[in-house]
Amino acid sequence: MKKRTLGFLEIWNMSFGFLGIQFGFALQGTSMTRIFQTLGAAPDEIPMLWIAAPLTGLLVQPIIGYMSDRTWSERWGRRKPYFLIGAVLSTMALFFMPYSPVLWVAAGLLWILDASINISMEPFRALVADKLPESQRSYGFVMQALIIGIGTWIASSLPEIVSYFGISNSADSGVLPMSVKLSFAIGAFVFLGSILYTVITTTEYPPEDMEAFKKEKAKKNQFIPDILNNIGNMPLTMKKLGLIQFFSWFAFFTMWSMANPALTEHVFKTPAPVETAYDMTIPAQAEAFNVVNTAFQESSNAIGSAMGVYGLSSMAFALLLVFYTSRKNINRKYVHMASLILGGLGFVLMNYTSPENLKWCFALIGFAWGSILSMPYAMLSSSVDPKKMGMFMGIFNMFIVIPQIIAALGGINFISGLLGDDAINAMTVAGISLIIAGLCNLLITNKNAITYQAEEI
């Protein structure tokens, strides 16, 4: 079936739901470690507490991809039912997360939140390939990256924004400040609203051959054999992209899980207080704890705001690519390589920065983030069977979650420990990993993946 070329507004509408998805991911990325620390987690315990995120992605995305490939409703379409289910569950998890009374509740809610976000996210990737002709794929994925950048910037800055309007950053021991609670409530509202907007404004193409689709759907469920068969027969380009993804996502998982302890300690000099070091029954000790804890919470707000800059720079980067790719082809391979190397340098420079200049480190990281969210998917979509796009997008997620699982199970602690005991070493490890990911782009040789050429079709 020949797909028509879509205009800017149509591509914007079909991608807008990613604003909410990224609100969820950005609040998770900037605040989960802070929540864990507030509830008493030590820095070396934090990566393991984050393991829920990659494990749920590993399990949920291939399943949802497989199911959405086999779904069709005249009223709801193919991918949109999964957008809605994930949005409702994510909204509830976001709202309750900052009210977690103890560490295990926060860790459990992270499992629910990440699984729910993944239910919505994977079909969005497949929707671009479903709706757009090959010549617009880069444009579509870059548009998603643009909207993700907007979401990252705003959501990461929310605690500092609401505190600017007088919402308190102070709280009792083991309790999240109201600035965090309100930020998560806003994120929950944006998540549901933006998904509903895409569902209302976007239509989907029916299966190309409806009779063949119905026969395939009527077959006995072969989910596990199909997944294993497609993993064993994935295209060579997909395997090479997987290597790039491995090092890229090891770096970003390290940032999300360890940036708060690393930067509050090394850059702001306000590490999280250890409650057992204070006798809370003595008023002077309790007051001293409150002063130190408030300083930690305020520094955490500032770090979240600085992290938001990587969303802003990724947005600017994606905007440039949107204008360019709407008219001309790009060399995806070299764009991705240069972007990842710039991001790696941003991590390394955190060793030498000040609180005032931290945002520039994250600005460099934003180039990598904007590219990670678009270029690999554009290259992949030109390399796989379009009839199995949802499944392959789900399988491709393995190359995102496996490095995160390795990082959570001790990879971060082990590698950064080789450099010393300081928490900032985790950011150095992230930088080295991202530079390696950039150089791995030299392995990509498939011409259609590198630069789509209309005359080849």
Tab-separated table of C-alpha atoms in Angstrom:
chain	number	residue	atom	x	y	z
A	1	MET	CA	0.000	0.000	0.000
A	2	LYS	CA	1.354	3.373	-1.017
A	3	LYS	CA	1.299	5.752	1.946
A	4	ARG	CA	0.636	9.411	1.329
A	5	THR	CA	3.068	12.088	2.443
A	6	LEU	CA	1.872	13.716	5.669
A	7	GLY	CA	2.071	17.387	6.583
A	8	PHE	CA	3.703	18.915	9.645
A	9	LEU	CA	0.487	19.119	11.698
A	10	GLU	CA	-0.450	15.488	11.031
A	11	ILE	CA	2.998	14.257	12.096
A	12	TRP	CA	2.888	16.576	15.129
A	13	ASN	CA	-0.527	15.206	16.178
A	14	MET	CA	0.523	11.559	15.888
A	15	SER	CA	3.671	12.270	17.927
A	16	PHE	CA	2.171	14.573	20.570
A	17	GLY	CA	1.419	11.742	22.990
A	18	PHE	CA	5.152	11.380	23.459
A	19	LEU	CA	5.030	14.638	25.462
A	20	GLY	CA	3.208	12.815	28.248
A	21	ILE	CA	5.354	9.711	27.939
A	22	GLN	CA	8.454	11.844	28.360
A	23	PHE	CA	6.930	13.708	31.311
A	24	GLY	CA	6.699	10.296	32.968
A	25	PHE	CA	10.222	9.251	32.014
A	26	ALA	CA	11.763	12.634	32.894
A	27	LEU	CA	10.161	12.787	36.337
A	28	GLN	CA	11.312	9.229	36.879
A	29	GLY	CA	14.809	10.026	35.607
A	30	THR	CA	15.334	13.192	37.638
A	31	SER	CA	13.437	12.319	40.823
A	32	MET	CA	13.476	8.547	41.467
A	33	THR	CA	17.003	8.529	42.886
A	34	ARG	CA	16.084	11.546	45.003
A	35	ILE	CA	13.023	9.649	46.281
A	36	PHE	CA	15.172	6.620	47.089
A	37	GLN	CA	17.741	8.779	48.897
A	38	THR	CA	15.035	10.579	50.869
A	39	LEU	CA	13.664	7.204	51.965
A	40	GLY	CA	17.116	6.159	53.189
A	41	ALA	CA	18.887	4.412	50.282
A	42	ALA	CA	22.686	4.549	50.196
A	43	PRO	CA	24.374	5.498	46.881
A	44	ASP	CA	25.659	1.977	46.203
A	45	GLU	CA	22.120	0.581	46.642
A	46	ILE	CA	20.548	2.906	44.091
A	47	PRO	CA	21.393	1.115	40.794
A	48	MET	CA	19.768	-2.097	42.050
A	49	LEU	CA	16.636	-0.212	43.098
A	50	TRP	CA	16.412	1.030	39.503
A	51	ILE	CA	16.393	-2.488	38.047
A	52	ALA	CA	12.599	-2.360	37.718
A	53	ALA	CA	12.901	0.043	34.789
A	54	PRO	CA	14.912	-2.147	32.377
A	55	LEU	CA	13.340	-5.433	33.470
A	56	THR	CA	9.828	-4.231	32.743
A	57	GLY	CA	10.984	-2.911	29.370
A	58	LEU	CA	12.555	-6.277	28.537
A	59	LEU	CA	9.311	-8.110	29.312
A	60	VAL	CA	6.660	-5.622	28.239
A	61	GLN	CA	7.854	-4.137	24.954
A	62	PRO	CA	8.199	-7.342	22.858
A	63	ILE	CA	4.816	-8.539	24.159
A	64	ILE	CA	3.076	-5.243	23.391
A	65	GLY	CA	4.791	-5.029	19.993
A	66	TYR	CA	3.626	-8.542	19.111
A	67	MET	CA	0.082	-7.895	20.326
A	68	SER	CA	-0.253	-4.542	18.563
A	69	ASP	CA	0.923	-6.080	15.273
A	70	ARG	CA	-2.010	-8.515	15.605
A	71	THR	CA	-4.600	-5.934	16.688
A	72	TRP	CA	-7.094	-4.096	14.524
A	73	SER	CA	-10.296	-2.285	15.488
A	74	GLU	CA	-12.343	-0.140	13.108
A	75	ARG	CA	-12.994	2.270	15.968
A	76	TRP	CA	-9.692	2.266	17.857
A	77	GLY	CA	-7.103	1.195	15.285
A	78	ARG	CA	-3.994	-0.892	15.908
A	79	ARG	CA	-1.682	1.013	18.254
A	80	LYS	CA	-4.076	3.460	19.962
A	81	PRO	CA	-5.673	0.954	22.401
A	82	TYR	CA	-2.246	0.398	23.931
A	83	PHE	CA	-1.616	4.150	24.166
A	84	LEU	CA	-4.744	4.491	26.306
A	85	ILE	CA	-4.183	1.507	28.590
A	86	GLY	CA	-0.621	2.591	29.329
A	87	ALA	CA	-1.691	6.206	29.901
A	88	VAL	CA	-4.329	5.360	32.504
A	89	LEU	CA	-1.988	3.085	34.471
A	90	SER	CA	0.931	5.544	34.231
A	91	THR	CA	-1.227	8.427	35.444
A	92	MET	CA	-2.162	6.554	38.620
A	93	ALA	CA	1.428	5.450	39.299
A	94	LEU	CA	2.796	8.985	38.806
A	95	PHE	CA	0.284	10.477	41.202
A	96	PHE	CA	0.995	8.043	44.051
A	97	MET	CA	4.782	7.728	43.614
A	98	PRO	CA	5.919	10.721	45.765
A	99	TYR	CA	3.670	9.579	48.625
A	100	SER	CA	5.641	6.340	49.051
A	101	PRO	CA	6.068	5.828	52.813
A	102	VAL	CA	8.980	3.385	52.617
A	103	LEU	CA	11.640	2.277	50.140
A	104	TRP	CA	9.985	-0.965	49.019
A	105	VAL	CA	6.763	0.858	48.115
A	106	ALA	CA	8.679	3.340	45.926
A	107	ALA	CA	10.557	0.468	44.243
A	108	GLY	CA	7.261	-1.363	43.627
A	109	LEU	CA	5.593	1.705	42.161
A	110	LEU	CA	8.592	2.118	39.853
A	111	TRP	CA	7.861	-1.363	38.467
A	112	ILE	CA	4.240	-0.358	37.796
A	113	LEU	CA	5.163	3.053	36.372
A	114	ASP	CA	7.822	1.783	33.999
A	115	ALA	CA	5.696	-1.126	32.772
A	116	SER	CA	2.804	1.261	32.127
A	117	ILE	CA	4.943	3.802	30.261
A	118	ASN	CA	6.346	1.000	28.110
A	119	ILE	CA	2.830	-0.120	27.175
A	120	SER	CA	2.251	3.333	25.661
A	121	MET	CA	5.729	3.957	24.277
A	122	GLU	CA	6.468	0.932	22.078
A	123	PRO	CA	3.378	1.364	19.833
A	124	PHE	CA	4.345	5.012	19.280
A	125	ARG	CA	7.594	3.882	17.655
A	126	ALA	CA	5.708	1.458	15.415
A	127	LEU	CA	3.097	4.109	14.539
A	128	VAL	CA	5.703	6.205	12.712
A	129	ALA	CA	6.597	3.282	10.476
A	130	ASP	CA	2.892	2.424	10.040
A	131	LYS	CA	1.837	5.905	8.976
A	132	LEU	CA	4.771	7.428	7.117
A	133	PRO	CA	6.287	6.567	3.731
A	134	GLU	CA	9.947	5.578	3.793
A	135	SER	CA	11.055	9.029	2.680
A	136	GLN	CA	9.527	10.634	5.814
A	137	ARG	CA	10.805	8.176	8.434
A	138	SER	CA	13.706	10.337	9.605
A	139	TYR	CA	11.329	13.300	9.741
A	140	GLY	CA	8.829	11.341	11.855
A	141	PHE	CA	11.315	10.015	14.385
A	142	VAL	CA	13.005	13.400	14.647
A	143	MET	CA	9.586	14.963	15.333
A	144	GLN	CA	9.179	12.500	18.203
A	145	ALA	CA	12.608	13.526	19.452
A	146	LEU	CA	11.559	17.183	19.319
A	147	ILE	CA	8.475	16.551	21.447
A	148	ILE	CA	10.457	14.341	23.822
A	149	GLY	CA	12.953	17.188	24.221
A	150	ILE	CA	10.155	19.583	25.157
A	151	GLY	CA	8.828	17.087	27.703
A	152	THR	CA	12.263	16.411	29.192
A	153	TRP	CA	13.017	20.099	29.611
A	154	ILE	CA	9.742	21.053	31.271
A	155	ALA	CA	9.244	17.932	33.414
A	156	SER	CA	12.836	17.892	34.701
A	157	SER	CA	12.490	21.523	35.783
A	158	LEU	CA	9.068	21.127	37.427
A	159	PRO	CA	10.253	20.832	41.072
A	160	GLU	CA	12.292	24.021	40.729
A	161	ILE	CA	9.504	25.777	38.803
A	162	VAL	CA	6.844	25.057	41.437
A	163	SER	CA	9.240	25.972	44.268
A	164	TYR	CA	9.739	29.346	42.541
A	165	PHE	CA	6.030	29.960	43.173
A	166	GLY	CA	6.436	29.311	46.882
A	167	ILE	CA	5.880	25.548	47.119
A	168	SER	CA	8.053	24.195	49.936
A	169	ASN	CA	11.280	22.230	49.466
A	170	SER	CA	11.412	21.336	53.172
A	171	ALA	CA	9.971	18.152	54.627
A	172	ASP	CA	10.330	15.837	57.590
A	173	SER	CA	12.798	12.962	57.505
A	174	GLY	CA	11.714	10.284	55.034
A	175	VAL	CA	9.059	12.523	53.427
A	176	LEU	CA	9.196	14.098	49.957
A	177	PRO	CA	8.728	17.883	49.808
A	178	MET	CA	5.492	19.267	48.409
A	179	SER	CA	7.426	20.587	45.365
A	180	VAL	CA	8.060	16.985	44.299
A	181	LYS	CA	4.510	15.814	45.047
A	182	LEU	CA	2.959	18.616	43.003
A	183	SER	CA	5.382	18.004	40.116
A	184	PHE	CA	4.312	14.370	39.859
A	185	ALA	CA	0.623	15.355	39.958
A	186	ILE	CA	1.182	17.775	37.056
A	187	GLY	CA	3.063	15.050	35.178
A	188	ALA	CA	0.159	12.630	35.631
A	189	PHE	CA	-2.287	15.165	34.150
A	190	VAL	CA	-0.024	15.934	31.162
A	191	PHE	CA	0.557	12.216	30.480
A	192	LEU	CA	-3.128	11.395	30.163
A	193	GLY	CA	-4.027	14.606	28.318
A	194	SER	CA	-1.370	14.337	25.628
A	195	ILE	CA	-2.140	10.670	24.906
A	196	LEU	CA	-5.843	11.507	24.555
A	197	TYR	CA	-4.939	14.281	22.100
A	198	THR	CA	-3.065	11.848	19.827
A	199	VAL	CA	-5.848	9.253	20.057
A	200	ILE	CA	-8.480	11.826	19.067
A	201	THR	CA	-6.538	13.507	16.245
A	202	THR	CA	-4.845	10.501	14.596
A	203	THR	CA	-6.225	7.786	12.361
A	204	GLU	CA	-4.477	4.541	11.461
A	205	TYR	CA	-4.226	2.539	8.252
A	206	PRO	CA	-5.956	-0.867	8.323
A	207	PRO	CA	-3.871	-3.977	7.565
A	208	GLU	CA	-2.840	-4.021	3.898
A	209	ASP	CA	-4.396	-7.448	3.275
A	210	MET	CA	-7.300	-7.821	5.711
A	211	GLU	CA	-8.036	-11.449	4.819
A	212	ALA	CA	-4.436	-12.492	5.350
A	213	PHE	CA	-4.388	-10.485	8.589
A	214	LYS	CA	-7.478	-12.294	9.901
A	215	LYS	CA	-6.042	-15.698	9.002
A	216	GLU	CA	-2.777	-14.865	10.747
A	217	LYS	CA	-4.626	-13.620	13.794
A	218	ALA	CA	-6.765	-16.786	13.909
A	219	LYS	CA	-3.704	-19.009	14.127
A	220	LYS	CA	-2.745	-20.513	17.450
A	221	ASN	CA	-0.737	-18.009	19.486
A	222	GLN	CA	2.914	-18.498	18.567
A	223	PHE	CA	4.289	-15.576	20.556
A	224	ILE	CA	7.363	-17.228	22.074
A	225	PRO	CA	8.365	-19.178	18.910
A	226	ASP	CA	7.843	-16.051	16.791
A	227	ILE	CA	9.908	-13.906	19.151
A	228	LEU	CA	12.733	-16.465	19.288
A	229	ASN	CA	12.645	-16.956	15.500
A	230	ASN	CA	12.845	-13.225	14.831
A	231	ILE	CA	15.622	-12.762	17.383
A	232	GLY	CA	17.596	-15.493	15.648
A	233	ASN	CA	16.986	-13.974	12.229
A	234	MET	CA	17.299	-10.280	12.962
A	235	PRO	CA	19.018	-8.291	10.192
A	236	LEU	CA	22.758	-7.643	10.488
A	237	THR	CA	22.169	-3.883	10.600
A	238	MET	CA	19.886	-4.366	13.597
A	239	LYS	CA	22.655	-6.254	15.422
A	240	LYS	CA	25.147	-3.469	14.735
A	241	LEU	CA	22.662	-0.869	15.916
A	242	GLY	CA	22.206	-3.029	19.000
A	243	LEU	CA	25.869	-2.605	19.894
A	244	ILE	CA	25.531	1.164	19.592
A	245	GLN	CA	22.408	1.056	21.731
A	246	PHE	CA	24.160	-1.045	24.385
A	247	PHE	CA	26.804	1.557	25.156
A	248	SER	CA	24.369	4.471	24.698
A	249	TRP	CA	21.829	3.207	27.198
A	250	PHE	CA	24.448	2.040	29.704
A	251	ALA	CA	25.521	5.692	29.778
A	252	PHE	CA	22.041	7.159	30.193
A	253	PHE	CA	20.992	4.631	32.831
A	254	THR	CA	24.114	5.604	34.751
A	255	MET	CA	23.083	9.248	34.524
A	256	TRP	CA	19.491	8.671	35.640
A	257	SER	CA	20.429	6.477	38.574
A	258	MET	CA	23.614	8.182	39.774
A	259	ALA	CA	23.592	11.842	38.682
A	260	ASN	CA	21.842	13.053	41.836
A	261	PRO	CA	24.272	11.546	44.381
A	262	ALA	CA	27.269	12.300	42.128
A	263	LEU	CA	26.421	15.948	41.514
A	264	THR	CA	25.006	16.866	44.928
A	265	GLU	CA	28.246	15.531	46.408
A	266	HIS	CA	30.862	16.646	43.865
A	267	VAL	CA	29.449	19.833	42.320
A	268	PHE	CA	27.097	21.261	44.977
A	269	LYS	CA	28.861	19.873	48.083
A	270	THR	CA	25.466	19.032	49.650
A	271	PRO	CA	25.224	15.218	49.830
A	272	ALA	CA	22.110	13.568	51.223
A	273	PRO	CA	22.204	13.545	55.051
A	274	VAL	CA	22.313	10.223	56.869
A	275	GLU	CA	19.539	10.310	59.462
A	276	THR	CA	21.316	7.918	61.817
A	277	ALA	CA	24.094	10.489	62.218
A	278	TYR	CA	21.633	12.780	64.031
A	279	ASP	CA	19.772	12.330	67.311
A	280	MET	CA	16.352	13.508	66.205
A	281	THR	CA	15.114	13.650	69.821
A	282	ILE	CA	17.438	16.600	70.460
A	283	PRO	CA	15.967	19.802	68.953
A	284	ALA	CA	19.338	21.220	67.901
A	285	GLN	CA	20.231	17.958	66.120
A	286	ALA	CA	16.822	17.802	64.449
A	287	GLU	CA	17.215	21.400	63.272
A	288	ALA	CA	20.713	20.658	61.951
A	289	PHE	CA	19.323	17.684	60.001
A	290	ASN	CA	16.559	19.882	58.561
A	291	VAL	CA	19.082	22.486	57.372
A	292	VAL	CA	21.281	19.885	55.667
A	293	ASN	CA	18.283	18.033	54.212
A	294	THR	CA	16.770	21.225	52.811
A	295	ALA	CA	20.104	22.076	51.170
A	296	PHE	CA	20.149	18.587	49.614
A	297	GLN	CA	16.572	18.947	48.355
A	298	GLU	CA	17.309	22.389	46.869
A	299	SER	CA	20.450	21.077	45.169
A	300	SER	CA	18.402	18.186	43.808
A	301	ASN	CA	15.947	20.713	42.351
A	302	ALA	CA	18.848	22.557	40.720
A	303	ILE	CA	20.243	19.320	39.285
A	304	GLY	CA	16.816	18.428	37.914
A	305	SER	CA	16.617	21.854	36.296
A	306	ALA	CA	20.120	21.445	34.832
A	307	MET	CA	19.155	18.003	33.530
A	308	GLY	CA	16.184	19.649	31.869
A	309	VAL	CA	18.676	21.516	29.704
A	310	TYR	CA	19.547	18.262	27.943
A	311	GLY	CA	15.895	18.138	26.937
A	312	LEU	CA	16.099	21.733	25.730
A	313	SER	CA	19.241	21.191	23.651
A	314	SER	CA	17.874	17.912	22.263
A	315	MET	CA	14.738	19.849	21.312
A	316	ALA	CA	16.781	22.511	19.490
A	317	PHE	CA	18.834	19.803	17.786
A	318	ALA	CA	15.696	17.904	16.783
A	319	LEU	CA	14.072	21.098	15.506
A	320	LEU	CA	16.995	21.705	13.171
A	321	LEU	CA	16.752	18.114	11.956
A	322	VAL	CA	12.981	18.445	11.466
A	323	PHE	CA	13.445	21.401	9.121
A	324	TYR	CA	16.319	19.719	7.302
A	325	THR	CA	14.853	16.211	6.978
A	326	SER	CA	11.517	17.599	5.760
A	327	ARG	CA	13.358	18.655	2.607
A	328	LYS	CA	16.573	16.675	2.288
A	329	ASN	CA	18.203	13.404	3.294
A	330	ILE	CA	20.807	13.227	6.034
A	331	ASN	CA	23.658	10.847	6.749
A	332	ARG	CA	22.157	9.208	9.826
A	333	LYS	CA	25.361	7.345	10.639
A	334	TYR	CA	27.619	10.394	10.975
A	335	VAL	CA	24.959	12.552	12.629
A	336	HIS	CA	24.508	9.878	15.296
A	337	MET	CA	28.242	9.346	15.777
A	338	ALA	CA	29.023	13.041	16.261
A	339	SER	CA	26.067	13.519	18.609
A	340	LEU	CA	27.063	10.635	20.884
A	341	ILE	CA	30.663	11.801	21.132
A	342	LEU	CA	29.525	15.316	22.113
A	343	GLY	CA	27.319	13.793	24.807
A	344	GLY	CA	30.219	11.731	26.125
A	345	LEU	CA	32.320	14.879	26.480
A	346	GLY	CA	29.481	16.478	28.449
A	347	PHE	CA	29.634	13.688	31.026
A	348	VAL	CA	33.424	13.841	31.348
A	349	LEU	CA	33.360	17.620	31.860
A	350	MET	CA	31.156	17.187	34.954
A	351	ASN	CA	34.360	16.422	36.851
A	352	TYR	CA	35.507	20.008	36.338
A	353	THR	CA	32.323	22.093	36.295
A	354	SER	CA	30.637	24.404	38.809
A	355	PRO	CA	26.939	24.602	39.768
A	356	GLU	CA	26.555	27.614	37.457
A	357	ASN	CA	28.083	25.827	34.446
A	358	LEU	CA	26.584	22.365	34.986
A	359	LYS	CA	23.837	23.161	32.482
A	360	TRP	CA	26.388	23.346	29.654
A	361	CYS	CA	27.460	19.766	30.336
A	362	PHE	CA	23.837	18.694	30.023
A	363	ALA	CA	23.456	20.801	26.871
A	364	LEU	CA	26.122	18.621	25.210
A	365	ILE	CA	24.369	15.498	26.494
A	366	GLY	CA	21.195	16.758	24.827
A	367	PHE	CA	22.725	16.329	21.370
A	368	ALA	CA	23.256	12.655	22.154
A	369	TRP	CA	19.748	12.294	23.586
A	370	GLY	CA	18.063	13.899	20.584
A	371	SER	CA	19.952	11.592	18.259
A	372	ILE	CA	19.349	8.431	20.347
A	373	LEU	CA	15.625	9.062	20.170
A	374	SER	CA	15.537	9.323	16.388
A	375	MET	CA	18.515	8.068	14.365
A	376	PRO	CA	18.623	4.401	15.524
A	377	TYR	CA	14.893	3.997	14.894
A	378	ALA	CA	15.095	5.653	11.501
A	379	MET	CA	17.980	3.338	10.546
A	380	LEU	CA	16.169	0.296	11.934
A	381	SER	CA	12.855	1.037	10.182
A	382	SER	CA	14.686	0.953	6.841
A	383	SER	CA	16.167	-2.468	7.628
A	384	VAL	CA	13.281	-4.698	8.765
A	385	ASP	CA	10.044	-6.246	7.437
A	386	PRO	CA	7.301	-3.563	7.778
A	387	LYS	CA	4.698	-6.259	8.544
A	388	LYS	CA	6.624	-7.082	11.724
A	389	MET	CA	7.520	-3.519	12.651
A	390	GLY	CA	5.918	-3.671	16.106
A	391	MET	CA	7.650	-6.920	16.992
A	392	PHE	CA	11.056	-5.770	15.745
A	393	MET	CA	10.711	-2.469	17.600
A	394	GLY	CA	9.955	-4.493	20.726
A	395	ILE	CA	12.889	-6.833	20.156
A	396	PHE	CA	15.122	-3.821	19.480
A	397	ASN	CA	14.246	-2.691	22.980
A	398	MET	CA	16.368	-5.604	24.249
A	399	PHE	CA	19.422	-3.596	23.265
A	400	ILE	CA	18.127	-0.789	25.477
A	401	VAL	CA	17.212	-2.774	28.563
A	402	ILE	CA	20.000	-5.381	28.709
A	403	PRO	CA	22.759	-2.782	29.276
A	404	GLN	CA	20.581	-1.165	31.935
A	405	ILE	CA	20.116	-4.498	33.692
A	406	ILE	CA	23.869	-5.093	33.598
A	407	ALA	CA	24.438	-1.585	34.973
A	408	ALA	CA	21.884	-2.118	37.765
A	409	LEU	CA	23.254	-5.529	38.769
A	410	GLY	CA	26.670	-4.103	39.590
A	411	GLY	CA	28.100	-2.836	36.330
A	412	ILE	CA	28.071	0.799	37.426
A	413	ASN	CA	29.476	0.104	40.887
A	414	PHE	CA	32.199	-2.175	39.538
A	415	ILE	CA	33.446	-0.003	36.665
A	416	SER	CA	33.242	3.309	38.525
A	417	GLY	CA	34.928	1.623	41.502
A	418	LEU	CA	37.967	0.989	39.307
A	419	LEU	CA	38.378	4.778	39.136
A	420	GLY	CA	37.954	5.356	42.878
A	421	ASP	CA	35.301	5.771	45.561
A	422	ASP	CA	33.914	9.182	44.536
A	423	ALA	CA	30.358	9.120	43.184
A	424	ILE	CA	31.351	11.438	40.312
A	425	ASN	CA	33.295	8.557	38.742
A	426	ALA	CA	29.961	7.157	37.572
A	427	MET	CA	29.584	10.186	35.283
A	428	THR	CA	33.057	9.566	33.850
A	429	VAL	CA	32.045	5.976	33.095
A	430	ALA	CA	28.906	7.271	31.363
A	431	GLY	CA	31.019	9.591	29.208
A	432	ILE	CA	33.428	6.866	28.124
A	433	SER	CA	30.524	4.541	27.310
A	434	LEU	CA	28.831	7.174	25.141
A	435	ILE	CA	32.023	7.901	23.202
A	436	ILE	CA	32.430	4.166	22.508
A	437	ALA	CA	28.809	4.094	21.278
A	438	GLY	CA	29.584	6.939	18.891
A	439	LEU	CA	32.582	5.172	17.403
A	440	CYS	CA	30.550	1.970	16.911
A	441	ASN	CA	28.543	3.810	14.222
A	442	LEU	CA	31.486	3.156	11.912
A	443	LEU	CA	30.211	-0.439	11.732
A	444	ILE	CA	26.988	0.601	9.924
A	445	THR	CA	27.318	-0.018	6.178
A	446	ASN	CA	23.726	-0.567	4.951
A	447	LYS	CA	23.100	2.299	2.504
A	448	ASN	CA	19.333	2.448	3.080
A	449	ALA	CA	19.900	2.630	6.837
A	450	ILE	CA	22.504	5.375	6.490
A	451	THR	CA	20.648	7.552	3.980
A	452	TYR	CA	17.303	6.654	2.456
A	453	GLN	CA	17.357	7.105	-1.324
A	454	ALA	CA	13.921	7.410	-2.918
A	455	GLU	CA	15.082	6.118	-6.268
A	456	GLU	CA	16.061	2.773	-4.758
A	457	ILE	CA	12.454	1.912	-3.957
